[in-house]
Amino acid sequence: MKDKENWVNMYVYKHAHFGNCTLNREESAHSSLKHSLGTSSGKLKTVTLKVKKWQKISSAKEQKAIKNIINLGSPCDSTLLTNLTIAPKHISTIFSPEADGNCGYRVIAMEVYQDQEEWSKVKDKMLETFLKHQNNYYHGRMEHGNMPASNNPLIRSLQDKHSPLPQQHWFGTIDHPQLVANTFSRAVAVYWNSPIETGDCLFVPFATLPEKVEPIIIILDVNHFLLAKCKNTRNFCWPKINPFHKRIIQKHGLEDYSLMY
């Protein structure tokens, strides 16, 4: 009932006189409007200025919200990432996916399929790769790779197709990038936009030659993953190799493709 009353009042205030411009009608509308707005008594001009100010504040908030919506899933300004170890001049574009907890999978989907909405397909492919090599490459390493599927947190994170995604199933910074590298035969460079020393790291496929020399570049900005493109990767200094890489390829007698970087 209160909502209906407010709606009627707003309409009356917008068309305060309904064509009736008698003095009593004007004064009544003026008084009612001030009462509704919670303003002190005063000239109609004072009330009008206050309303306009409120409209300006409201408009600014709306524009900010609209800007956030426009930027969602769009390229963003690399100069805003002030704590990267990559100089902004080396970055051509940065893509910001939808922030629903699946952003890590979304940036991979954008790179591989040119569509962030294919994030669930990325999860399926990663899970397939993990299960295929669970008892060799990943045994005892990736999130307890020898655990039953029902208890394995990595498997459970890849099986979870919810949006929003609960935090415990978010894309990680060690095991998930390595799975992406092995699944899509692409090296993955992970950078952190952080003011402190972080774990920038390069993940290279274990058993296949990378299809492209340039790695998939992802940036962790607080809790949100971004996808980046470099202007020129020739002679580019990539992050250190995943510390588990050498041990795993030596154990299984694999060729070391990390030497490419």
CSV table of N, CA and C in Angstrom, one decimal, residues 47-163:
chain,number,residue,atom,x,y,z
A,47,VAL,N,13.4,24.4,-2.5
A,47,VAL,CA,13.1,22.9,-2.7
A,47,VAL,C,13.5,22.4,-4.0
A,48,THR,N,13.2,23.2,-5.0
A,48,THR,CA,13.6,22.8,-6.4
A,48,THR,C,15.1,22.5,-6.6
A,49,LEU,N,15.9,23.4,-6.0
A,49,LEU,CA,17.3,23.3,-6.1
A,49,LEU,C,17.8,22.0,-5.4
A,50,LYS,N,17.1,21.7,-4.2
A,50,LYS,CA,17.5,20.5,-3.5
A,50,LYS,C,17.1,19.2,-4.3
A,51,VAL,N,16.0,19.3,-4.9
A,51,VAL,CA,15.6,18.1,-5.8
A,51,VAL,C,16.6,17.9,-6.9
A,52,LYS,N,17.0,19.0,-7.6
A,52,LYS,CA,17.9,19.0,-8.7
A,52,LYS,C,19.2,18.4,-8.2
A,53,LYS,N,19.7,18.8,-7.0
A,53,LYS,CA,20.9,18.3,-6.5
A,53,LYS,C,20.8,16.8,-6.2
A,54,TRP,N,19.7,16.3,-5.7
A,54,TRP,CA,19.5,14.9,-5.5
A,54,TRP,C,19.5,14.2,-6.8
A,55,GLN,N,18.9,14.8,-7.8
A,55,GLN,CA,18.9,14.1,-9.1
A,55,GLN,C,20.3,14.0,-9.7
A,56,LYS,N,21.1,15.0,-9.4
A,56,LYS,CA,22.5,15.0,-9.9
A,56,LYS,C,23.3,13.9,-9.3
A,57,ILE,N,23.1,13.8,-7.9
A,57,ILE,CA,23.8,12.7,-7.2
A,57,ILE,C,23.3,11.3,-7.7
A,58,SER,N,22.0,11.2,-7.8
A,58,SER,CA,21.4,9.9,-8.3
A,58,SER,C,21.9,9.6,-9.7
A,59,SER,N,22.0,10.6,-10.6
A,59,SER,CA,22.5,10.4,-11.9
A,59,SER,C,23.9,10.0,-11.9
A,60,ALA,N,24.7,10.6,-11.1
A,60,ALA,CA,26.2,10.2,-11.0
A,60,ALA,C,26.3,8.8,-10.6
A,61,LYS,N,25.5,8.3,-9.6
A,61,LYS,CA,25.6,6.9,-9.2
A,61,LYS,C,25.1,6.0,-10.3
A,62,GLU,N,24.1,6.4,-11.0
A,62,GLU,CA,23.6,5.6,-12.1
A,62,GLU,C,24.6,5.5,-13.2
A,63,GLN,N,25.3,6.6,-13.5
A,63,GLN,CA,26.3,6.6,-14.6
A,63,GLN,C,27.5,5.7,-14.2
A,64,LYS,N,27.8,5.7,-12.9
A,64,LYS,CA,28.9,4.9,-12.4
A,64,LYS,C,28.5,3.4,-12.6
A,65,ALA,N,27.3,3.1,-12.2
A,65,ALA,CA,26.8,1.7,-12.4
A,65,ALA,C,26.8,1.3,-13.8
A,66,ILE,N,26.3,2.2,-14.7
A,66,ILE,CA,26.3,1.9,-16.1
A,66,ILE,C,27.7,1.7,-16.6
A,67,LYS,N,28.6,2.5,-16.2
A,67,LYS,CA,30.0,2.4,-16.6
A,67,LYS,C,30.6,1.0,-16.2
A,68,ASN,N,30.2,0.5,-15.0
A,68,ASN,CA,30.7,-0.8,-14.6
A,68,ASN,C,30.1,-1.9,-15.5
A,69,ILE,N,28.8,-1.7,-15.9
A,69,ILE,CA,28.2,-2.7,-16.7
A,69,ILE,C,28.8,-2.7,-18.1
A,70,ILE,N,29.1,-1.5,-18.6
A,70,ILE,CA,29.7,-1.4,-19.9
A,70,ILE,C,31.1,-2.1,-19.9
A,71,ASN,N,31.8,-1.9,-18.8
A,71,ASN,CA,33.2,-2.4,-18.8
A,71,ASN,C,33.2,-3.9,-18.5
A,72,LEU,N,32.0,-4.4,-18.1
A,72,LEU,CA,32.0,-5.9,-17.8
A,72,LEU,C,32.1,-6.6,-19.1
A,73,GLY,N,33.1,-7.5,-19.2
A,73,GLY,CA,33.3,-8.3,-20.4
A,73,GLY,C,33.9,-7.5,-21.5
A,74,SER,N,34.6,-6.4,-21.2
A,74,SER,CA,35.2,-5.5,-22.2
A,74,SER,C,36.6,-5.3,-22.0
A,75,PRO,N,37.4,-4.8,-23.0
A,75,PRO,CA,38.8,-4.4,-22.7
A,75,PRO,C,38.8,-3.3,-21.7
A,76,CYS,N,39.9,-3.3,-20.8
A,76,CYS,CA,40.0,-2.3,-19.8
A,76,CYS,C,41.4,-1.6,-20.0
A,77,ASP,N,41.6,-0.5,-19.2
A,77,ASP,CA,42.8,0.3,-19.3
A,77,ASP,C,43.9,-0.4,-18.6
A,78,SER,N,45.0,-0.8,-19.2
A,78,SER,CA,46.1,-1.5,-18.6
A,78,SER,C,46.9,-0.6,-17.6
A,79,THR,N,46.8,0.8,-17.8
A,79,THR,CA,47.5,1.7,-16.9
A,79,THR,C,46.9,1.7,-15.5
A,80,LEU,N,45.7,1.1,-15.4
A,80,LEU,CA,45.1,1.1,-14.0
A,80,LEU,C,45.7,0.0,-13.2
A,81,LEU,N,46.4,-1.0,-13.8
A,81,LEU,CA,47.1,-2.0,-13.1
A,81,LEU,C,48.5,-1.6,-12.8
A,82,THR,N,48.6,-0.9,-11.7
A,82,THR,CA,49.9,-0.2,-11.4
A,82,THR,C,51.0,-1.1,-10.7
A,83,ASN,N,50.6,-2.3,-10.3
A,83,ASN,CA,51.5,-3.2,-9.6
A,83,ASN,C,52.0,-4.4,-10.4
A,84,LEU,N,51.8,-4.3,-11.7
A,84,LEU,CA,52.2,-5.5,-12.6
A,84,LEU,C,53.7,-5.4,-12.8
A,85,THR,N,54.3,-6.6,-13.0
A,85,THR,CA,55.8,-6.6,-13.4
A,85,THR,C,55.9,-6.4,-14.9
A,86,ILE,N,54.8,-6.4,-15.6
A,86,ILE,CA,54.8,-6.1,-17.0
A,86,ILE,C,54.6,-4.6,-17.2
A,87,ALA,N,55.4,-3.9,-17.9
A,87,ALA,CA,55.2,-2.5,-18.1
A,87,ALA,C,53.9,-2.3,-19.0
A,88,PRO,N,53.1,-1.3,-18.7
A,88,PRO,CA,51.8,-1.1,-19.5
A,88,PRO,C,52.1,-1.0,-21.0
A,89,LYS,N,53.3,-0.4,-21.3
A,89,LYS,CA,53.6,-0.2,-22.8
A,89,LYS,C,53.7,-1.5,-23.5
A,90,HIS,N,53.9,-2.6,-22.8
A,90,HIS,CA,54.1,-3.9,-23.5
A,90,HIS,C,52.7,-4.6,-23.7
A,91,ILE,N,51.7,-4.1,-23.1
A,91,ILE,CA,50.3,-4.7,-23.1
A,91,ILE,C,49.5,-4.0,-24.2
A,92,SER,N,48.9,-4.8,-25.1
A,92,SER,CA,48.0,-4.2,-26.1
A,92,SER,C,46.6,-4.1,-25.7
A,93,THR,N,46.1,-5.2,-25.0
A,93,THR,CA,44.7,-5.2,-24.6
A,93,THR,C,44.6,-6.0,-23.3
A,94,ILE,N,43.6,-5.7,-22.5
A,94,ILE,CA,43.3,-6.5,-21.3
A,94,ILE,C,41.8,-6.7,-21.3
A,95,PHE,N,41.4,-7.9,-21.2
A,95,PHE,CA,39.9,-8.3,-21.2
A,95,PHE,C,39.5,-8.6,-19.8
A,96,SER,N,38.4,-8.0,-19.3
A,96,SER,CA,37.8,-8.3,-18.0
A,96,SER,C,36.5,-9.1,-18.2
A,97,PRO,N,36.5,-10.4,-17.7
A,97,PRO,CA,35.3,-11.2,-17.9
A,97,PRO,C,34.3,-10.9,-16.8
A,98,GLU,N,33.1,-11.5,-16.9
A,98,GLU,CA,32.1,-11.4,-15.9
A,98,GLU,C,32.6,-11.9,-14.5
A,99,ALA,N,32.4,-11.2,-13.5
A,99,ALA,CA,32.9,-11.5,-12.1
A,99,ALA,C,31.9,-12.4,-11.4
A,100,ASP,N,31.8,-13.6,-11.7
A,100,ASP,CA,30.8,-14.5,-11.0
A,100,ASP,C,31.5,-15.6,-10.3
A,101,GLY,N,32.8,-15.5,-10.1
A,101,GLY,CA,33.5,-16.6,-9.5
A,101,GLY,C,34.1,-17.6,-10.5
A,102,ASN,N,33.7,-17.5,-11.7
A,102,ASN,CA,34.2,-18.3,-12.8
A,102,ASN,C,35.2,-17.5,-13.7
A,103,CYS,N,35.6,-16.4,-13.2
A,103,CYS,CA,36.4,-15.5,-14.1
A,103,CYS,C,37.7,-16.1,-14.6
A,104,GLY,N,38.3,-17.0,-13.8
A,104,GLY,CA,39.5,-17.7,-14.3
A,104,GLY,C,39.2,-18.6,-15.5
A,105,TYR,N,38.1,-19.3,-15.4
A,105,TYR,CA,37.7,-20.2,-16.5
A,105,TYR,C,37.2,-19.4,-17.7
A,106,ARG,N,36.6,-18.2,-17.4
A,106,ARG,CA,36.1,-17.4,-18.5
A,106,ARG,C,37.2,-16.8,-19.3
A,107,VAL,N,38.3,-16.4,-18.7
A,107,VAL,CA,39.4,-15.8,-19.5
A,107,VAL,C,40.0,-16.9,-20.4
A,108,ILE,N,40.1,-18.1,-19.9
A,108,ILE,CA,40.6,-19.2,-20.7
A,108,ILE,C,39.7,-19.5,-21.9
A,109,ALA,N,38.4,-19.4,-21.6
A,109,ALA,CA,37.4,-19.6,-22.7
A,109,ALA,C,37.5,-18.5,-23.7
A,110,MET,N,37.7,-17.3,-23.3
A,110,MET,CA,37.9,-16.2,-24.2
A,110,MET,C,39.1,-16.4,-25.1
A,111,GLU,N,40.2,-16.9,-24.5
A,111,GLU,CA,41.4,-17.1,-25.3
A,111,GLU,C,41.2,-18.3,-26.3
A,112,VAL,N,40.7,-19.4,-25.8
A,112,VAL,CA,40.6,-20.6,-26.6
A,112,VAL,C,39.4,-20.6,-27.6
A,113,TYR,N,38.3,-20.1,-27.1
A,113,TYR,CA,37.1,-20.2,-27.9
A,113,TYR,C,36.5,-18.9,-28.4
A,114,GLN,N,37.2,-17.8,-27.9
A,114,GLN,CA,36.8,-16.4,-28.2
A,114,GLN,C,35.4,-16.1,-27.7
A,115,ASP,N,35.0,-16.8,-26.6
A,115,ASP,CA,33.7,-16.6,-26.0
A,115,ASP,C,33.8,-17.0,-24.5
A,116,GLN,N,33.6,-16.0,-23.7
A,116,GLN,CA,33.8,-16.3,-22.2
A,116,GLN,C,32.7,-17.2,-21.7
A,117,GLU,N,31.5,-17.3,-22.4
A,117,GLU,CA,30.4,-18.1,-22.0
A,117,GLU,C,30.7,-19.6,-22.2
A,118,GLU,N,31.8,-19.9,-22.8
A,118,GLU,CA,32.2,-21.3,-22.9
A,118,GLU,C,33.0,-21.8,-21.7
A,119,TRP,N,32.9,-21.1,-20.6
A,119,TRP,CA,33.7,-21.5,-19.4
A,119,TRP,C,33.4,-22.9,-18.9
A,120,SER,N,32.2,-23.3,-19.0
A,120,SER,CA,31.8,-24.7,-18.5
A,120,SER,C,32.5,-25.7,-19.4
A,121,LYS,N,32.7,-25.4,-20.7
A,121,LYS,CA,33.4,-26.3,-21.6
A,121,LYS,C,34.8,-26.4,-21.2
A,122,VAL,N,35.4,-25.3,-20.8
A,122,VAL,CA,36.8,-25.3,-20.4
A,122,VAL,C,37.0,-26.2,-19.1
A,123,LYS,N,36.0,-26.1,-18.2
A,123,LYS,CA,36.1,-27.0,-17.0
A,123,LYS,C,36.0,-28.4,-17.4
A,124,ASP,N,35.1,-28.8,-18.4
A,124,ASP,CA,35.0,-30.2,-18.8
A,124,ASP,C,36.3,-30.7,-19.4
A,125,LYS,N,36.9,-29.9,-20.2
A,125,LYS,CA,38.2,-30.3,-20.9
A,125,LYS,C,39.3,-30.4,-19.8
A,126,MET,N,39.4,-29.5,-18.9
A,126,MET,CA,40.4,-29.6,-17.8
A,126,MET,C,40.2,-30.8,-17.0
A,127,LEU,N,38.9,-31.1,-16.6
A,127,LEU,CA,38.6,-32.3,-15.8
A,127,LEU,C,39.0,-33.6,-16.6
A,128,GLU,N,38.7,-33.6,-17.8
A,128,GLU,CA,39.1,-34.8,-18.7
A,128,GLU,C,40.6,-35.0,-18.6
A,129,THR,N,41.4,-33.9,-18.8
A,129,THR,CA,42.8,-34.0,-18.7
A,129,THR,C,43.3,-34.5,-17.4
A,130,PHE,N,42.7,-34.0,-16.3
A,130,PHE,CA,43.2,-34.3,-15.0
A,130,PHE,C,42.9,-35.8,-14.7
A,131,LEU,N,41.7,-36.3,-15.1
A,131,LEU,CA,41.4,-37.7,-14.8
A,131,LEU,C,42.3,-38.6,-15.6
A,132,LYS,N,42.6,-38.2,-16.8
A,132,LYS,CA,43.5,-39.0,-17.7
A,132,LYS,C,44.9,-39.2,-17.1
A,133,HIS,N,45.4,-38.2,-16.5
A,133,HIS,CA,46.8,-38.3,-15.9
A,133,HIS,C,46.8,-38.2,-14.4
A,134,GLN,N,45.7,-38.5,-13.8
A,134,GLN,CA,45.7,-38.4,-12.3
A,134,GLN,C,46.7,-39.3,-11.6
A,135,ASN,N,46.9,-40.4,-12.2
A,135,ASN,CA,47.8,-41.4,-11.6
A,135,ASN,C,49.2,-41.4,-12.1
A,136,ASN,N,49.5,-40.4,-12.9
A,136,ASN,CA,50.9,-40.3,-13.3
A,136,ASN,C,51.4,-38.9,-13.1
A,137,TYR,N,51.2,-37.9,-14.0
A,137,TYR,CA,51.7,-36.6,-13.9
A,137,TYR,C,51.3,-35.9,-12.6
A,138,TYR,N,50.0,-36.1,-12.2
A,138,TYR,CA,49.5,-35.4,-11.1
A,138,TYR,C,49.4,-36.2,-9.8
A,139,HIS,N,49.9,-37.4,-9.8
A,139,HIS,CA,49.8,-38.2,-8.7
A,139,HIS,C,50.6,-37.6,-7.5
A,140,GLY,N,49.9,-37.4,-6.4
A,140,GLY,CA,50.5,-36.9,-5.2
A,140,GLY,C,50.9,-35.4,-5.2
A,141,ARG,N,50.6,-34.8,-6.3
A,141,ARG,CA,51.0,-33.4,-6.5
A,141,ARG,C,49.8,-32.4,-6.5
A,142,MET,N,48.9,-32.6,-7.5
A,142,MET,CA,47.8,-31.6,-7.7
A,142,MET,C,46.7,-31.9,-6.7
A,143,GLU,N,46.7,-31.0,-5.7
A,143,GLU,CA,45.6,-31.1,-4.8
A,143,GLU,C,45.3,-32.5,-4.3
A,144,HIS,N,46.3,-33.2,-3.9
A,144,HIS,CA,46.1,-34.6,-3.5
A,144,HIS,C,45.6,-35.5,-4.7
A,145,GLY,N,46.4,-35.5,-5.7
A,145,GLY,CA,45.9,-36.2,-7.0
A,145,GLY,C,45.6,-37.6,-6.8
A,146,ASN,N,46.0,-38.3,-5.7
A,146,ASN,CA,45.6,-39.7,-5.5
A,146,ASN,C,44.4,-39.9,-4.7
A,147,MET,N,43.7,-38.8,-4.4
A,147,MET,CA,42.5,-38.9,-3.6
A,147,MET,C,41.3,-39.4,-4.4
A,148,PRO,N,40.3,-40.0,-3.8
A,148,PRO,CA,39.0,-40.4,-4.5
A,148,PRO,C,38.4,-39.1,-5.1
A,149,ALA,N,37.7,-39.3,-6.2
A,149,ALA,CA,37.1,-38.1,-6.8
A,149,ALA,C,36.1,-37.4,-5.9
A,150,SER,N,35.4,-38.1,-5.1
A,150,SER,CA,34.4,-37.5,-4.2
A,150,SER,C,35.0,-36.6,-3.2
A,151,ASN,N,36.3,-36.8,-2.8
A,151,ASN,CA,37.0,-36.0,-1.9
A,151,ASN,C,38.0,-35.0,-2.5
A,152,ASN,N,38.3,-35.2,-3.7
A,152,ASN,CA,39.4,-34.4,-4.3
A,152,ASN,C,38.9,-33.0,-4.6
A,153,PRO,N,39.5,-32.0,-4.0
A,153,PRO,CA,39.0,-30.6,-4.1
A,153,PRO,C,39.2,-30.0,-5.5
A,154,LEU,N,40.2,-30.5,-6.3
A,154,LEU,CA,40.4,-30.0,-7.6
A,154,LEU,C,39.3,-30.6,-8.5
A,155,ILE,N,39.0,-31.8,-8.4
A,155,ILE,CA,37.9,-32.4,-9.2
A,155,ILE,C,36.6,-31.8,-8.9
A,156,ARG,N,36.3,-31.5,-7.6
A,156,ARG,CA,35.1,-30.9,-7.2
A,156,ARG,C,35.0,-29.5,-7.8
A,157,SER,N,36.1,-28.8,-7.8
A,157,SER,CA,36.1,-27.4,-8.4
A,157,SER,C,35.7,-27.4,-9.8
A,158,LEU,N,36.2,-28.4,-10.6
A,158,LEU,CA,36.0,-28.5,-12.0
A,158,LEU,C,34.5,-29.0,-12.3
A,159,GLN,N,34.0,-29.8,-11.4
A,159,GLN,CA,32.6,-30.3,-11.6
A,159,GLN,C,31.6,-29.3,-11.2
A,160,ASP,N,31.9,-28.3,-10.5
A,160,ASP,CA,31.0,-27.3,-10.0
A,160,ASP,C,30.7,-26.3,-11.2
A,161,LYS,N,29.4,-26.3,-11.7
A,161,LYS,CA,29.0,-25.4,-12.8
A,161,LYS,C,28.1,-24.2,-12.3
A,162,HIS,N,28.2,-24.0,-11.0
A,162,HIS,CA,27.3,-22.9,-10.5
A,162,HIS,C,27.8,-21.5,-10.9
A,163,SER,N,26.9,-20.6,-11.1
A,163,SER,CA,27.2,-19.2,-11.3
A,163,SER,C,26.2,-18.3,-10.5
